[in-house]
PDB file of C-alpha atoms and ligand atoms in Angstrom:
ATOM      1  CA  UNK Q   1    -110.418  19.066   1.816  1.00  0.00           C
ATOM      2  CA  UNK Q   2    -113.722  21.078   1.011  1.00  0.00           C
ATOM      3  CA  UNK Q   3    -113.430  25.019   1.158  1.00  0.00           C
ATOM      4  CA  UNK Q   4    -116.814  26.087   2.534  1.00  0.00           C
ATOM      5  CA  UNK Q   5    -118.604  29.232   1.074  1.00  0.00           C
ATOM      6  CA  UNK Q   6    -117.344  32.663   2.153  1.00  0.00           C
ATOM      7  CA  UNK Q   7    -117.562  36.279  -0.155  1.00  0.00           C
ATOM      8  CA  UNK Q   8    -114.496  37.036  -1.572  1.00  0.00           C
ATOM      9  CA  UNK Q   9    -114.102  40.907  -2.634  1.00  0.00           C
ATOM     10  CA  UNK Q  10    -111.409  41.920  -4.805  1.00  0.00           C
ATOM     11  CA  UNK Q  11    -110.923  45.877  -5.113  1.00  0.00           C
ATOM     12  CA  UNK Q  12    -108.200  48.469  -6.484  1.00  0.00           C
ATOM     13  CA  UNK Q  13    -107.124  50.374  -9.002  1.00  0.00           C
ATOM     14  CA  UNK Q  14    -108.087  50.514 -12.640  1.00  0.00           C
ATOM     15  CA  UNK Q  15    -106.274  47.428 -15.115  1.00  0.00           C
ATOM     16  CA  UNK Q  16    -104.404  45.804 -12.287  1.00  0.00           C
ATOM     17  CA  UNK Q  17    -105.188  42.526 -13.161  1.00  0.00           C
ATOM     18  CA  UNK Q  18    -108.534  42.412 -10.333  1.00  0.00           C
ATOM     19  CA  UNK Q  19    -110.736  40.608 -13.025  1.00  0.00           C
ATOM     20  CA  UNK Q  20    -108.549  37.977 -14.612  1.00  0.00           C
ATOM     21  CA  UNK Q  21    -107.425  37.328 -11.108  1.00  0.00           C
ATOM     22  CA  UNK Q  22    -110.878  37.197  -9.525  1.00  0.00           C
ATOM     23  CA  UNK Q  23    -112.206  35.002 -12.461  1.00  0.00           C
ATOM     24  CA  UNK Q  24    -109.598  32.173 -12.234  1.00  0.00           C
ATOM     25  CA  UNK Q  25    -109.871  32.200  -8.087  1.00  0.00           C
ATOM     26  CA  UNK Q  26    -113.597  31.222  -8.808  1.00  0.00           C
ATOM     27  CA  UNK Q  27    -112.477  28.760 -10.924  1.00  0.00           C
ATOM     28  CA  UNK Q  28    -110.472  27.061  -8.808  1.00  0.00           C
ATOM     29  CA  UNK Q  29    -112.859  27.760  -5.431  1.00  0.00           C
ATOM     30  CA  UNK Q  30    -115.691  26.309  -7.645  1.00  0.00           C
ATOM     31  CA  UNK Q  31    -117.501  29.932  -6.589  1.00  0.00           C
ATOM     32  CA  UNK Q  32    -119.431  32.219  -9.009  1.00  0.00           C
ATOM     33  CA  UNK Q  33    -117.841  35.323 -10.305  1.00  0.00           C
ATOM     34  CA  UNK Q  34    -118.977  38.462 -10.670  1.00  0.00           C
ATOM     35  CA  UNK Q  35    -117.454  41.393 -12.303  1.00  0.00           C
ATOM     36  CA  UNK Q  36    -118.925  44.312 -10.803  1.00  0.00           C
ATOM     37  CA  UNK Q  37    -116.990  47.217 -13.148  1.00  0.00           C
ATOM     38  CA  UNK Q  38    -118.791  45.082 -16.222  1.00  0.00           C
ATOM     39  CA  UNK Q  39    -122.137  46.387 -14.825  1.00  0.00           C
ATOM     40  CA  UNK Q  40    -121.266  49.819 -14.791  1.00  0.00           C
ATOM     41  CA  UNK Q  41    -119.920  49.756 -18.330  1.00  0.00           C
ATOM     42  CA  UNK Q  42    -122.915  47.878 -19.208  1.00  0.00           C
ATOM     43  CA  UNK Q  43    -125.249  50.949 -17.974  1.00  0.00           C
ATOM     44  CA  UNK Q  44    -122.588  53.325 -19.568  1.00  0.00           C
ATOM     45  CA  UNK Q  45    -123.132  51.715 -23.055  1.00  0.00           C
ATOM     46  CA  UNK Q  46    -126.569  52.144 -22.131  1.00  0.00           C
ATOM     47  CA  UNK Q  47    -126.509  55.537 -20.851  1.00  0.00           C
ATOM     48  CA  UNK Q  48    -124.406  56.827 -24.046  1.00  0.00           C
ATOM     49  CA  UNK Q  49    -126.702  54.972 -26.706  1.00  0.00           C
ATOM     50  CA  UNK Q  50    -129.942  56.642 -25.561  1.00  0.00           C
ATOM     51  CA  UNK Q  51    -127.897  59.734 -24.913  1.00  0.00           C
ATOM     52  CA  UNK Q  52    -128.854  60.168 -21.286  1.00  0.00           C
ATOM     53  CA  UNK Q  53    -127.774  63.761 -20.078  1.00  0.00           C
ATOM     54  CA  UNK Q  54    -125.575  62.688 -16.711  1.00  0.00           C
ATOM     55  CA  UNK Q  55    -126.465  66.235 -15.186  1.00  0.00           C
ATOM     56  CA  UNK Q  56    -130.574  64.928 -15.630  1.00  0.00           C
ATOM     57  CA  UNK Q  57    -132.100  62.964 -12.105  1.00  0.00           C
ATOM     58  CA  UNK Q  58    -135.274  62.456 -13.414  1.00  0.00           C
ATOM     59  CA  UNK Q  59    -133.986  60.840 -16.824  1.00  0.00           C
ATOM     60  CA  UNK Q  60    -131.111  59.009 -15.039  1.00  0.00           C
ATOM     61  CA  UNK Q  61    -133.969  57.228 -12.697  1.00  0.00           C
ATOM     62  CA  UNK Q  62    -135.991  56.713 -15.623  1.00  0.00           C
ATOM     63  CA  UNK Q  63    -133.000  54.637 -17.776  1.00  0.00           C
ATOM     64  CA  UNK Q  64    -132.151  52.749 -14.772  1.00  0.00           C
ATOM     65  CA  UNK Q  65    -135.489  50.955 -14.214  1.00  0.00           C
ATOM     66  CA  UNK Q  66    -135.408  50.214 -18.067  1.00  0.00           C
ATOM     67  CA  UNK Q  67    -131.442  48.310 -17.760  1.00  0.00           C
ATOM     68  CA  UNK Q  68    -131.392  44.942 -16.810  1.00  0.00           C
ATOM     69  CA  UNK Q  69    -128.105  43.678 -16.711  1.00  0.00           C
ATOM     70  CA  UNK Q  70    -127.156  39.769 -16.704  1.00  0.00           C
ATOM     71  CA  UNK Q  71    -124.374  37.303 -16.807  1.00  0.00           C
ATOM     72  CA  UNK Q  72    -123.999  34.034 -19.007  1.00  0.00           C
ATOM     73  CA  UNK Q  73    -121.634  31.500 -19.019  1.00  0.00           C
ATOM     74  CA  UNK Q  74    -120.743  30.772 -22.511  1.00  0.00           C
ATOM     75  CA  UNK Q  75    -119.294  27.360 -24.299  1.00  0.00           C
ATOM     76  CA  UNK Q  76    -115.638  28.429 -23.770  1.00  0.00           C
ATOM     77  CA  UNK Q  77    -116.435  28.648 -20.112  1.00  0.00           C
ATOM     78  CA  UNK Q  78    -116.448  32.323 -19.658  1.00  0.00           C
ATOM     79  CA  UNK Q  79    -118.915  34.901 -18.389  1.00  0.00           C
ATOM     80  CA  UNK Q  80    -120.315  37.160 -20.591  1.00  0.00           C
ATOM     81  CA  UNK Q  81    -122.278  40.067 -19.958  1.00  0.00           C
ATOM     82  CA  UNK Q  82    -126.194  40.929 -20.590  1.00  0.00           C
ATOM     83  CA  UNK Q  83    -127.945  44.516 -21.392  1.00  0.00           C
ATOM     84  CA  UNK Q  84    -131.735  43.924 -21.391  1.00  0.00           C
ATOM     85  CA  UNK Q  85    -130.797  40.542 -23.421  1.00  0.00           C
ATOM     86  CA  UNK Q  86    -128.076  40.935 -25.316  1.00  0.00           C
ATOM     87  CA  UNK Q  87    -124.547  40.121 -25.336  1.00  0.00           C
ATOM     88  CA  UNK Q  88    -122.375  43.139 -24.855  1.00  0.00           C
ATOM     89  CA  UNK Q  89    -119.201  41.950 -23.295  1.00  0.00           C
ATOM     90  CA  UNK Q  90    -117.139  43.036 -26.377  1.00  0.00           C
ATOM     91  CA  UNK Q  91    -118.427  46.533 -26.592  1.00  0.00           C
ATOM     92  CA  UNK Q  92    -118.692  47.289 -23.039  1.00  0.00           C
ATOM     93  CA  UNK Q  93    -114.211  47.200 -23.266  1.00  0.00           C
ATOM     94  CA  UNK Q  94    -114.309  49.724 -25.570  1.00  0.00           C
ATOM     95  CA  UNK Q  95    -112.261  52.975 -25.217  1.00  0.00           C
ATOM     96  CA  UNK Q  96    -115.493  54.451 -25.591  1.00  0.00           C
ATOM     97  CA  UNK Q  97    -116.903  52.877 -22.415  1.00  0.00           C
ATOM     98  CA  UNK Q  98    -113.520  53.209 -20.645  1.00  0.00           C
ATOM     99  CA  UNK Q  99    -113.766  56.504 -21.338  1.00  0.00           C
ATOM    100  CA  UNK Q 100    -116.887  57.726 -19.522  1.00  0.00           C
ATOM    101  CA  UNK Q 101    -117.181  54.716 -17.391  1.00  0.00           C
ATOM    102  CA  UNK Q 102    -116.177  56.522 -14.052  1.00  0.00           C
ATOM    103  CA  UNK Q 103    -118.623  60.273 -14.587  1.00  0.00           C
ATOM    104  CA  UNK Q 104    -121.036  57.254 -14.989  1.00  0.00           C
ATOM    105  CA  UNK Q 105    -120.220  55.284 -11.633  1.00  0.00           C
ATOM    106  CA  UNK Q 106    -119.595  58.181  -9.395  1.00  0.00           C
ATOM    107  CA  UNK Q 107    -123.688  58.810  -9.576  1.00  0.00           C
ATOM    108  CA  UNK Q 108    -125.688  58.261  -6.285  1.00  0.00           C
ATOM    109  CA  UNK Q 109    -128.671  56.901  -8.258  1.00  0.00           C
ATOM    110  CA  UNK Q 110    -126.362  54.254 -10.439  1.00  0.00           C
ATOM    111  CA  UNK Q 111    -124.242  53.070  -7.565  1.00  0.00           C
ATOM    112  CA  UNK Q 112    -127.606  52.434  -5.089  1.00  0.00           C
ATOM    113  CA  UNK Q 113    -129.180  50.227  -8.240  1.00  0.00           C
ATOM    114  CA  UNK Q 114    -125.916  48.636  -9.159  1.00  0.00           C
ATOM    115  CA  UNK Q 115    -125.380  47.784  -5.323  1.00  0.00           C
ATOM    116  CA  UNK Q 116    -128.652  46.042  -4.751  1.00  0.00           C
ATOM    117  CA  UNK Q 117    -127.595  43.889  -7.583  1.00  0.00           C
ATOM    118  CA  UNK Q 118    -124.041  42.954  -6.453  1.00  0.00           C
ATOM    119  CA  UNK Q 119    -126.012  42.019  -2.923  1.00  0.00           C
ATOM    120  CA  UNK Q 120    -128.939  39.850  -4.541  1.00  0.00           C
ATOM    121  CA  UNK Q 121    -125.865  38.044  -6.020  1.00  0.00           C
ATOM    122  CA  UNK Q 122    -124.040  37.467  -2.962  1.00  0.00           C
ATOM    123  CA  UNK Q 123    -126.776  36.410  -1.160  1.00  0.00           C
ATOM    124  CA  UNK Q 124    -125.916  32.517  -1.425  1.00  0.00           C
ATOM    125  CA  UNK Q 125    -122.220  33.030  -0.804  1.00  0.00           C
ATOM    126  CA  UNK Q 126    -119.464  31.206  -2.303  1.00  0.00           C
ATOM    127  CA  UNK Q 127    -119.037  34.740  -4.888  1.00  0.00           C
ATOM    128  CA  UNK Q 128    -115.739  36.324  -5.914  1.00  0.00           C
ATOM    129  CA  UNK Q 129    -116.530  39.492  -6.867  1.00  0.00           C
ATOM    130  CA  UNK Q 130    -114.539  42.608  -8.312  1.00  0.00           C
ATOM    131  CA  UNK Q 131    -114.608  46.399  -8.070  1.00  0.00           C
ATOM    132  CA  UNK Q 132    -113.471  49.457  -6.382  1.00  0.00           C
ATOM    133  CA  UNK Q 133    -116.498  49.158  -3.662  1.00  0.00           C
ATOM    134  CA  UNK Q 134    -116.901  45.650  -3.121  1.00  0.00           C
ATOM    135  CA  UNK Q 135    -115.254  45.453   0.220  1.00  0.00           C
ATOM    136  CA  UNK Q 136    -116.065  48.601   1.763  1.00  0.00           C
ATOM    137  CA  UNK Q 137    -119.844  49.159   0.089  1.00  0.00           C
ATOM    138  CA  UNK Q 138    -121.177  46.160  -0.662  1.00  0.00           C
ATOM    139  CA  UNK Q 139    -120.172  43.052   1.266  1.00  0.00           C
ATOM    140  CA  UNK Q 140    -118.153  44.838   3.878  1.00  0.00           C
ATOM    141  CA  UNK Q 141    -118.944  41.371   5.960  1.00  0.00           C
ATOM    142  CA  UNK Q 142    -117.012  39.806   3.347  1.00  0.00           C
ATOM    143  CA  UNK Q 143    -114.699  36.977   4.973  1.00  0.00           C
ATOM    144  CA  UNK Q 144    -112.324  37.914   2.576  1.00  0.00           C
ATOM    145  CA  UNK Q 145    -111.110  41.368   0.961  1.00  0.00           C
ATOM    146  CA  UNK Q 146    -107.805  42.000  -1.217  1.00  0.00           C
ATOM    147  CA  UNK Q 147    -106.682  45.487  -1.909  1.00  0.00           C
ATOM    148  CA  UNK Q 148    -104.784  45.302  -5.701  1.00  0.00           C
ATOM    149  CA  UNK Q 149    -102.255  48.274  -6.613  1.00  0.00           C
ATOM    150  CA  UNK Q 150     -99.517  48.104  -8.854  1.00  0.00           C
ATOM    151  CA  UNK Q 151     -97.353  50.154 -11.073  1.00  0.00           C
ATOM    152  CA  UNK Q 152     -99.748  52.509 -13.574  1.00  0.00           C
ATOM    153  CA  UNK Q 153     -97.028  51.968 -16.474  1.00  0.00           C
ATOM    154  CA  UNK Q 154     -96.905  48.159 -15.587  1.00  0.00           C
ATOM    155  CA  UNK Q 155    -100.795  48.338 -15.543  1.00  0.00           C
ATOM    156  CA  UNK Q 156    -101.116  50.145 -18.978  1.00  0.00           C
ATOM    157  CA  UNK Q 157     -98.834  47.811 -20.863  1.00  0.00           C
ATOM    158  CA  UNK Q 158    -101.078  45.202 -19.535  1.00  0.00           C
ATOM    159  CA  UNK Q 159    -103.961  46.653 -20.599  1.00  0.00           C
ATOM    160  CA  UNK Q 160    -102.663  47.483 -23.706  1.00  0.00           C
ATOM    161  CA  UNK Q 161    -101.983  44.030 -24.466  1.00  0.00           C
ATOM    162  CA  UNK Q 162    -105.108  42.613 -23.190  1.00  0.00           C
ATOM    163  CA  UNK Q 163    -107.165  45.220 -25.614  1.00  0.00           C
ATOM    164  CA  UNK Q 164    -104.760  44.015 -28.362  1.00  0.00           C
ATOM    165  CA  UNK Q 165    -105.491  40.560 -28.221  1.00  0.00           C
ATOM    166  CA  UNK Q 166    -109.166  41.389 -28.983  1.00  0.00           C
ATOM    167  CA  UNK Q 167    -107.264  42.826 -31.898  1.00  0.00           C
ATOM    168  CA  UNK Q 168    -108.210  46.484 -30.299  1.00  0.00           C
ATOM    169  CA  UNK Q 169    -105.233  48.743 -30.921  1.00  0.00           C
ATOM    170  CA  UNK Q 170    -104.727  51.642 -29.128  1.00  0.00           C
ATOM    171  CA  UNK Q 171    -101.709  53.757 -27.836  1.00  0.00           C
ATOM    172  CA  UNK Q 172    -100.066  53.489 -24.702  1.00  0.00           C
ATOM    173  CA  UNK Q 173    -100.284  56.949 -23.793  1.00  0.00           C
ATOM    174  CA  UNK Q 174    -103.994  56.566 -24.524  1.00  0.00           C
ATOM    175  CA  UNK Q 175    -104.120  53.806 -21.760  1.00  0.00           C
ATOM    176  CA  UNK Q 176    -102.015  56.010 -19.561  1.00  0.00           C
ATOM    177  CA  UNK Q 177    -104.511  58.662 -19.668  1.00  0.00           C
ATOM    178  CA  UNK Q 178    -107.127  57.073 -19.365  1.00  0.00           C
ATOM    179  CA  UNK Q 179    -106.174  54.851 -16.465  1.00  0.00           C
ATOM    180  CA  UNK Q 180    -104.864  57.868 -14.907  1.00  0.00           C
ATOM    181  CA  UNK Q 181    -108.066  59.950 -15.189  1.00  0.00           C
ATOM    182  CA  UNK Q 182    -110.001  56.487 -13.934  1.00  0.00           C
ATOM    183  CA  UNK Q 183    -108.100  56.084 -10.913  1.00  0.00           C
ATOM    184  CA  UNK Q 184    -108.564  60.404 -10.084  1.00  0.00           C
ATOM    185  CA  UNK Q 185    -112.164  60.014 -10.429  1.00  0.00           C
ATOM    186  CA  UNK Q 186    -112.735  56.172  -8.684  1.00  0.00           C
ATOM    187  CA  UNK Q 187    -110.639  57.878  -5.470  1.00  0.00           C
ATOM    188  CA  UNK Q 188    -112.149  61.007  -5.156  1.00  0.00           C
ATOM    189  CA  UNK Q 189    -115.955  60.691  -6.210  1.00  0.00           C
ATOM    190  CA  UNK Q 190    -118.182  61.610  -2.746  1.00  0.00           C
ATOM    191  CA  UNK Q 191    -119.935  58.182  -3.523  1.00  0.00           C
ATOM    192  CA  UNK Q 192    -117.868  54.984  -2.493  1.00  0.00           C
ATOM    193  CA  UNK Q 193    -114.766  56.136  -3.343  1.00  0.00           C
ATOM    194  CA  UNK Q 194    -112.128  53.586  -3.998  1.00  0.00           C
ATOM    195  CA  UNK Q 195    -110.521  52.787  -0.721  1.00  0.00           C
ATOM    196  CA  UNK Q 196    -108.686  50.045   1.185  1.00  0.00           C
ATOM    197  CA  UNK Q 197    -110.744  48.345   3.796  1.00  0.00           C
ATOM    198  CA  UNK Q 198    -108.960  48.692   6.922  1.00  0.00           C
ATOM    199  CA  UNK Q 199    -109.284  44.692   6.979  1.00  0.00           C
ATOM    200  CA  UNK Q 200    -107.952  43.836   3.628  1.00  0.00           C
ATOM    201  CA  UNK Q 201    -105.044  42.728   2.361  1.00  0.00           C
ATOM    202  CA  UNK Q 202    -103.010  44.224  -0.183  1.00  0.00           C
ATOM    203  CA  UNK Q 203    -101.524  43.258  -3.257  1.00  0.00           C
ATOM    204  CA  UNK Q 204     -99.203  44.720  -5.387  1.00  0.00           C
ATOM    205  CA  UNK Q 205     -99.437  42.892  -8.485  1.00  0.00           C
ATOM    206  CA  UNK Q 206     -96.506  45.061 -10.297  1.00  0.00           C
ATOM    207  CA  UNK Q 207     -93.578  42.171 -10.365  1.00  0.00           C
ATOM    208  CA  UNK Q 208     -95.570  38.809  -9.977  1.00  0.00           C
ATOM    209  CA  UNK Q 209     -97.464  37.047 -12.290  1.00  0.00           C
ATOM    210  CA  UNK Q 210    -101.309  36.143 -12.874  1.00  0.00           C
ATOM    211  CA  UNK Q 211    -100.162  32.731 -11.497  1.00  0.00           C
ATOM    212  CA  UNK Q 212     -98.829  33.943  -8.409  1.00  0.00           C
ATOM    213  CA  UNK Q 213    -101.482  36.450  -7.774  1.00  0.00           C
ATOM    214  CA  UNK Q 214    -104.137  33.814  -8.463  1.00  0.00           C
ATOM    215  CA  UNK Q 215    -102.252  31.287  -5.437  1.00  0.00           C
ATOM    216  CA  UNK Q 216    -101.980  34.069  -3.309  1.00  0.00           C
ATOM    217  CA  UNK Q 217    -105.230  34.808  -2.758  1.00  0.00           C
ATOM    218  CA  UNK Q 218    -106.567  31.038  -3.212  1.00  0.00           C
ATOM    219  CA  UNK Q 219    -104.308  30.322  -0.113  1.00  0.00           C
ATOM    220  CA  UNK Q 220    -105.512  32.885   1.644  1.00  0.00           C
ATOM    221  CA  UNK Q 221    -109.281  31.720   1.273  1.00  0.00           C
ATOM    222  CA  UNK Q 222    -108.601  28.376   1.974  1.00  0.00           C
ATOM    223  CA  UNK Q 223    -106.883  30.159   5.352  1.00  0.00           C
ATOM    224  CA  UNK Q 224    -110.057  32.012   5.986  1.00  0.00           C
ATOM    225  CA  UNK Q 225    -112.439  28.585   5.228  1.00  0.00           C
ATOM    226  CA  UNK Q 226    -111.468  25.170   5.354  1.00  0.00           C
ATOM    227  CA  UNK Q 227    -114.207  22.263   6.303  1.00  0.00           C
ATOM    228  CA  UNK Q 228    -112.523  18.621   6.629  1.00  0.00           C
ATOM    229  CA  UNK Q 229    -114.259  16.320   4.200  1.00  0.00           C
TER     230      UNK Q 229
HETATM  231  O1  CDP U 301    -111.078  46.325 -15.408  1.00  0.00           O
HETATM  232  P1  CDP U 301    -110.858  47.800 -15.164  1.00  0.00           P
HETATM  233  O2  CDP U 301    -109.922  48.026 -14.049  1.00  0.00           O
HETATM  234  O3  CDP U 301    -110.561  48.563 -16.395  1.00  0.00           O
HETATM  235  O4  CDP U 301    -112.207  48.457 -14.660  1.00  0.00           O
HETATM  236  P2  CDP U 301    -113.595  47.808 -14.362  1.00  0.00           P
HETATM  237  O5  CDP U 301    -113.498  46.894 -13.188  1.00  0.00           O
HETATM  238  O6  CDP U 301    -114.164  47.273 -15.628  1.00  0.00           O
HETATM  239  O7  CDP U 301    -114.445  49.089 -13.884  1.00  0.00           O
HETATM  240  C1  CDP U 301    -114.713  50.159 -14.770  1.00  0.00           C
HETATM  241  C2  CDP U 301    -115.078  51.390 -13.964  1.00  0.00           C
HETATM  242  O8  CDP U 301    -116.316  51.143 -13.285  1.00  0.00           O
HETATM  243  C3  CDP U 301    -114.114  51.834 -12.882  1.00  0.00           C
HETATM  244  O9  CDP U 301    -113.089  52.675 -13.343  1.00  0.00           O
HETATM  245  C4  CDP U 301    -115.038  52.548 -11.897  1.00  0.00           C
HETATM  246  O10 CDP U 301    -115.255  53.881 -12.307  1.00  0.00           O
HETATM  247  C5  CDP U 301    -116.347  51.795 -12.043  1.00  0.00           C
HETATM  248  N1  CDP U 301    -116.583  50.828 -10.968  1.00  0.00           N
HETATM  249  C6  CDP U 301    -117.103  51.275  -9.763  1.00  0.00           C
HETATM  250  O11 CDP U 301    -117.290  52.468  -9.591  1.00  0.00           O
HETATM  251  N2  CDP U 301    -117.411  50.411  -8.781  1.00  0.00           N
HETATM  252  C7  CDP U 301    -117.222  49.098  -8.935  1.00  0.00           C
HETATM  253  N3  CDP U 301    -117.576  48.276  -7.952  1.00  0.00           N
HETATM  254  C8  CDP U 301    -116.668  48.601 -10.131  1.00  0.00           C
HETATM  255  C9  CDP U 301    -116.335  49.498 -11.144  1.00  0.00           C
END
């Protein structure tokens, strides 16, 4: 059995488990995965180092056509992400990125640039790709969309231990907050807000596992696409 190439979109809320899910789907498909949040924390970390007022057009135009923003596979099989050549996917999960991530995002100018991105990558199919806009915005032809929710305390523990095994500790109520203020922002911005797809499925990731979310939506694509070999 050969699963053909379709787009598979992955949105929701902030830390429920859309990115580790997405990545391992890819895996398994044999698709290419692309994490669209990483590009907006990748023009944040830009945005903050060359202190780019977020009130300023003219100077947010002006940074954008200087950010180039790629992905690597490296030798343990993961992607990593590029800013104008060099590897930031460490700093980009920063509190300090997490932190002004979604002011950054809910711009007109940085969604349009990020957007034509996501769509260059999509172009050949057989993606997996993760956001809050992905089904709605950017491939809403996408053959397959999933709508991830679950439990904000559930999601912050989660987080929480994710940041510590990169031996970044920080407070659960910090991760509280900050997922709270994420999701606020993502929903309400006048620009793509987050949003369910009236076609996509949703999953509540709050009592199963990364295993069981990862085989749901596998079976699903190979519902959507299946060529006899
Ligand atoms: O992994 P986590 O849920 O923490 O977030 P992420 O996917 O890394 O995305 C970080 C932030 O980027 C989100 O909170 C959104 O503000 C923004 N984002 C967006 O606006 N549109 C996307 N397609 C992806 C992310």
């Amino acid at each position: 059995m050969q699963i053909s190439k379709i787009v598979i979109a992955i949105d929701g809320y902030s830390a429920c488990g859309k990115s580790t899910t997405a990545r391992e789907v890819a895996r398994i498909l044999g698709y290419r995965y692309i994490d669209s949040g990483a590009m907006y924390r990748a023009v944040t970390l830009y945005f903050l180092n060359q202190h780019i007022s977020l009130t300023n057009p003219k100077e947010i135009d002006r940074a954008l056509q200087q950010i180039n923003i790629s992905f690597k596979i490296n030798a343990r099989n993961s992607t990593e992400t590029f800013l104008n050549g060099l590897c930031v996917e460490e700093e980009i999960r920063d509190m300090r990125i997490s932190d002004q991530v979604s002011p950054v995002s809910a711009i007109k100018a940085v969604r349009e640039a990020m957007v034509a991105q996501q769509r260059k990558l999509g172009k050949e199919k057989g993606i997996v790709m993760d956001g809050r806009d992905i089904g709605t915005v950017v491939f809403p032809e996408a053959e397959l969309k999933i709508f991830m929710s679950a439990d904000t305390n559930v999601r912050a523990f989660r987080r929480q231990k994710e940041l510590m095994e990169k031996n970044i500790l920080i407070n659960l109520d910090e991760v509280i907050e900050n997922i709270r203020k994420r999701d606020q922002i993502d929903t309400t911005r006048t620009e793509s807000p987050l949003r369910k797809a009236p076609d996509a499925i949703e999953l509540d990731t709050t009592y199963i596992t990364i295993e069981e979310q990862v085989d749901e939506v596998v079976r699903l694509a190979i519902a959507r696409k299946v060529t006899p070999s």
